[in-house]
Amino acid sequence: MSELTELYKEVRVCQKCILSQGRANAVPGEGPEDADILFIGEGPGFHEDRQGRPFVGAAGNYLNELLEKIDLKREEVYITNVIKCRPPGNRDPQPEEIEACRPYLDRQITLIHPRLIITLGRYSMQRYFPGASISRIHGQPKRVGNVIYYPMFHPAAALHQPRWRSLLEEDMGKIPHLLAKLDELEEQEPEHPSTQAQQLSLF
Ligand code: SF4
């Protein structure tokens, strides 16, 4: 059994926060164990909770459409959330719930070792861009070591806001350029030594 499968088993029976009490299923995440691209959303909604899979409702269908437009298949990317259990009524996750769930996400990132981490919405953005406003920094990648972090709007929010929708689609369209940039950077400097955040310009 892989370490990631072991982690899924732990998540499915986890009781480290109050969200364990109302869930039908915990939703650890899914995708290749060696994915280059990791998407981090907020938390499971109704359909995700029922099926135990991330991004399977309307927002998930929309995300799949966006991926197809840039020639990426959903099966090629890893998708997870900041919290693995559905908050009652889809309310916002509380700080103590995010904190309780954090070690699972930390372990997923260590095990998957993605080159590009894409945050969807403000809760996952806060992990890498603390204190930032998503309206100001969406679509602006930063590089730390050999990983690029890229903040985008959450597809569920964008579905209800035409303005955010067009911005999300625009940001999604930059992902192929980001991957090309990563290849270029890794070729120039295979082991980027700096742990200082570095803003990236794509064009
Ligand atoms: S949200 Fe995370 S910490 Fe809370 S019960 Fe679910 S898996 Fe455990």
Short mmCIF file of C-alpha atoms and ligand atoms in Angstrom, two decimals:
data_model
loop_
_atom_site.label_atom_id
_atom_site.label_comp_id
_atom_site.label_asym_id
_atom_site.label_seq_id
_atom_site.Cartn_x
_atom_site.Cartn_y
_atom_site.Cartn_z
CA MET A 1 0.00 0.00 0.00
CA SER A 2 1.38 3.42 -0.93
CA GLU A 3 1.86 6.11 1.71
CA LEU A 4 -0.83 8.17 0.01
CA THR A 5 -3.32 5.27 0.22
CA GLU A 6 -2.40 4.96 3.89
CA LEU A 7 -3.19 8.65 4.31
CA TYR A 8 -6.60 8.20 2.61
CA LYS A 9 -7.44 5.49 5.13
CA GLU A 10 -6.54 7.81 8.02
CA VAL A 11 -8.57 10.69 6.60
CA ARG A 12 -11.67 8.53 6.12
CA VAL A 13 -11.83 7.74 9.85
CA CYS A 14 -10.37 11.01 11.16
CA GLN A 15 -12.11 12.66 14.10
CA LYS A 16 -9.65 15.48 14.75
CA CYS A 17 -12.26 18.19 14.30
CA ILE A 18 -16.00 18.73 14.63
CA LEU A 19 -16.57 18.28 10.89
CA SER A 20 -16.23 14.53 11.36
CA GLN A 21 -19.64 14.54 13.05
CA GLY A 22 -21.71 15.73 10.09
CA ARG A 23 -19.94 14.16 7.14
CA ALA A 24 -21.22 11.25 5.05
CA ASN A 25 -17.72 10.69 3.63
CA ALA A 26 -14.38 12.37 4.11
CA VAL A 27 -12.83 13.48 0.81
CA PRO A 28 -9.05 13.01 0.86
CA GLY A 29 -8.34 13.91 -2.78
CA GLU A 30 -7.60 12.10 -6.01
CA GLY A 31 -5.17 12.01 -8.89
CA PRO A 32 -1.80 10.53 -9.85
CA GLU A 33 0.60 10.05 -6.96
CA ASP A 34 3.32 11.76 -9.00
CA ALA A 35 1.20 14.56 -10.51
CA ASP A 36 3.05 17.65 -11.72
CA ILE A 37 0.05 19.85 -10.98
CA LEU A 38 -1.80 20.00 -7.68
CA PHE A 39 -5.06 21.91 -7.29
CA ILE A 40 -6.13 22.86 -3.76
CA GLY A 41 -9.73 23.96 -3.23
CA GLU A 42 -11.60 24.85 -0.08
CA GLY A 43 -13.67 21.90 1.18
CA PRO A 44 -16.15 19.26 0.02
CA GLY A 45 -19.71 20.31 -0.84
CA PHE A 46 -22.89 18.24 -0.93
CA HIS A 47 -22.02 16.00 -3.89
CA GLU A 48 -18.40 15.57 -2.81
CA ASP A 49 -19.54 14.50 0.65
CA ARG A 50 -21.96 11.96 -0.88
CA GLN A 51 -19.41 10.48 -3.26
CA GLY A 52 -16.23 10.89 -1.22
CA ARG A 53 -14.54 12.53 -4.24
CA PRO A 54 -13.37 16.13 -4.74
CA PHE A 55 -14.94 18.53 -7.27
CA VAL A 56 -17.75 16.33 -8.60
CA GLY A 57 -20.66 18.84 -8.45
CA ALA A 58 -21.30 21.84 -10.70
CA ALA A 59 -17.97 23.44 -9.77
CA GLY A 60 -16.21 20.16 -10.57
CA ASN A 61 -17.83 19.93 -13.99
CA TYR A 62 -16.79 23.48 -14.67
CA LEU A 63 -13.22 22.74 -13.55
CA ASN A 64 -13.15 19.72 -15.90
CA GLU A 65 -14.30 21.96 -18.79
CA LEU A 66 -11.59 24.50 -18.00
CA LEU A 67 -8.94 21.77 -17.91
CA GLU A 68 -10.08 20.41 -21.27
CA LYS A 69 -9.75 23.86 -22.83
CA ILE A 70 -6.02 23.80 -22.04
CA ASP A 71 -5.61 20.17 -23.14
CA LEU A 72 -5.25 18.81 -19.63
CA LYS A 73 -7.19 15.76 -18.55
CA ARG A 74 -8.56 15.64 -15.05
CA GLU A 75 -6.83 12.26 -14.58
CA GLU A 76 -3.47 14.01 -15.12
CA VAL A 77 -3.78 16.41 -12.19
CA TYR A 78 -4.15 15.91 -8.46
CA ILE A 79 -7.12 17.61 -6.78
CA THR A 80 -7.70 18.07 -3.08
CA ASN A 81 -9.00 20.60 -0.55
CA VAL A 82 -7.80 22.50 2.51
CA ILE A 83 -10.30 20.59 4.64
CA LYS A 84 -11.35 17.05 3.87
CA CYS A 85 -14.86 17.01 5.41
CA ARG A 86 -17.91 19.06 4.46
CA PRO A 87 -18.81 21.95 6.76
CA PRO A 88 -22.53 21.99 7.67
CA GLY A 89 -24.55 23.92 5.09
CA ASN A 90 -21.33 24.56 3.15
CA ARG A 91 -20.32 27.28 5.60
CA ASP A 92 -16.79 28.67 5.53
CA PRO A 93 -14.17 26.48 7.22
CA GLN A 94 -13.12 27.71 10.67
CA PRO A 95 -9.46 28.40 11.48
CA GLU A 96 -9.29 25.52 13.97
CA GLU A 97 -10.67 23.10 11.35
CA ILE A 98 -8.11 24.22 8.78
CA GLU A 99 -5.39 23.83 11.40
CA ALA A 100 -6.58 20.34 12.43
CA CYS A 101 -6.62 19.21 8.80
CA ARG A 102 -3.35 20.90 7.79
CA PRO A 103 -1.05 17.89 8.44
CA TYR A 104 -2.95 15.82 5.84
CA LEU A 105 -2.44 18.44 3.15
CA ASP A 106 1.19 18.90 4.19
CA ARG A 107 1.78 15.15 3.82
CA GLN A 108 0.00 15.01 0.45
CA ILE A 109 2.24 17.76 -0.89
CA THR A 110 5.38 16.06 0.42
CA LEU A 111 4.37 12.72 -1.09
CA ILE A 112 3.14 14.03 -4.46
CA HIS A 113 5.91 16.58 -4.80
CA PRO A 114 4.14 18.73 -7.45
CA ARG A 115 5.95 21.31 -9.57
CA LEU A 116 2.95 23.60 -9.82
CA ILE A 117 0.54 24.24 -6.93
CA ILE A 118 -2.67 26.01 -7.92
CA THR A 119 -4.83 27.43 -5.17
CA LEU A 120 -8.57 27.76 -5.85
CA GLY A 121 -10.21 30.41 -3.69
CA ARG A 122 -9.03 32.36 -0.70
CA TYR A 123 -8.62 29.58 1.89
CA SER A 124 -5.97 27.68 -0.01
CA MET A 125 -4.46 30.97 -1.21
CA GLN A 126 -3.88 31.95 2.45
CA ARG A 127 -1.51 29.01 2.83
CA TYR A 128 1.00 30.50 0.40
CA PHE A 129 0.00 34.16 0.17
CA PRO A 130 -0.94 35.07 3.77
CA GLY A 131 -2.87 38.29 4.15
CA ALA A 132 -3.28 38.72 0.39
CA SER A 133 -6.52 39.59 -1.38
CA ILE A 134 -7.48 37.17 -4.14
CA SER A 135 -8.93 39.98 -6.26
CA ARG A 136 -5.48 41.57 -6.31
CA ILE A 137 -3.13 38.61 -6.69
CA HIS A 138 -5.06 36.04 -8.75
CA GLY A 139 -3.15 34.96 -11.84
CA GLN A 140 0.22 36.13 -10.45
CA PRO A 141 2.58 33.18 -10.02
CA LYS A 142 5.45 33.09 -7.56
CA ARG A 143 8.32 30.66 -7.41
CA VAL A 144 9.79 29.32 -4.19
CA GLY A 145 12.60 26.83 -4.70
CA ASN A 146 11.53 24.56 -7.54
CA VAL A 147 7.79 25.00 -7.05
CA ILE A 148 5.51 27.57 -8.64
CA TYR A 149 2.47 28.71 -6.66
CA TYR A 150 -0.41 30.11 -8.64
CA PRO A 151 -3.54 31.65 -7.06
CA MET A 152 -6.87 31.51 -8.89
CA PHE A 153 -10.52 32.14 -8.05
CA HIS A 154 -12.58 29.15 -6.89
CA PRO A 155 -14.71 27.69 -9.72
CA ALA A 156 -17.82 27.60 -7.46
CA ALA A 157 -17.52 31.34 -6.77
CA ALA A 158 -16.78 32.09 -10.42
CA LEU A 159 -19.92 30.21 -11.52
CA HIS A 160 -22.02 32.84 -9.77
CA GLN A 161 -19.98 35.93 -10.63
CA PRO A 162 -19.57 36.66 -14.37
CA ARG A 163 -16.60 38.98 -13.70
CA TRP A 164 -14.71 36.33 -11.68
CA ARG A 165 -15.64 33.74 -14.25
CA SER A 166 -13.85 35.59 -17.05
CA LEU A 167 -10.84 36.23 -14.78
CA LEU A 168 -10.67 32.55 -13.80
CA GLU A 169 -10.80 31.51 -17.46
CA GLU A 170 -8.09 34.01 -18.31
CA ASP A 171 -5.86 32.73 -15.46
CA MET A 172 -6.50 29.12 -16.45
CA GLY A 173 -5.35 29.97 -19.96
CA LYS A 174 -1.93 30.92 -18.58
CA ILE A 175 -1.24 27.46 -17.13
CA PRO A 176 0.40 26.07 -20.31
CA HIS A 177 2.74 29.10 -20.28
CA LEU A 178 3.53 28.43 -16.62
CA LEU A 179 4.44 24.83 -17.37
CA ALA A 180 6.66 25.93 -20.25
CA LYS A 181 8.28 28.49 -17.96
CA LEU A 182 8.92 25.79 -15.36
CA ASP A 183 10.66 23.60 -17.97
CA GLU A 184 12.78 26.55 -19.02
CA LEU A 185 13.73 27.45 -15.43
CA GLU A 186 14.57 23.87 -14.52
CA GLU A 187 16.75 23.55 -17.59
CA GLN A 188 18.66 26.71 -16.67
CA GLU A 189 18.94 25.86 -12.99
CA PRO A 190 17.89 22.30 -12.11
CA GLU A 191 18.16 22.86 -8.33
CA HIS A 192 16.96 26.36 -7.61
CA PRO A 193 18.65 27.12 -4.28
CA SER A 194 16.57 30.02 -3.08
CA THR A 195 13.73 29.65 -0.63
CA GLN A 196 12.93 33.33 -1.16
CA ALA A 197 9.68 33.94 -3.03
CA GLN A 198 10.31 35.21 -6.51
CA GLN A 199 7.58 36.83 -8.62
CA LEU A 200 7.42 35.31 -12.10
CA SER A 201 6.70 37.15 -15.29
CA LEU A 202 5.22 34.96 -18.00
CA PHE A 203 5.13 37.17 -21.07
S1 SF4 B 1 -11.86 18.05 8.28
FE1 SF4 B 1 -9.83 17.11 8.40
S2 SF4 B 1 -9.26 17.22 10.58
FE2 SF4 B 1 -11.48 17.55 10.44
S3 SF4 B 1 -12.34 15.50 10.75
FE3 SF4 B 1 -12.16 15.84 8.53
S4 SF4 B 1 -10.17 14.94 7.98
FE4 SF4 B 1 -10.20 15.22 10.22
#
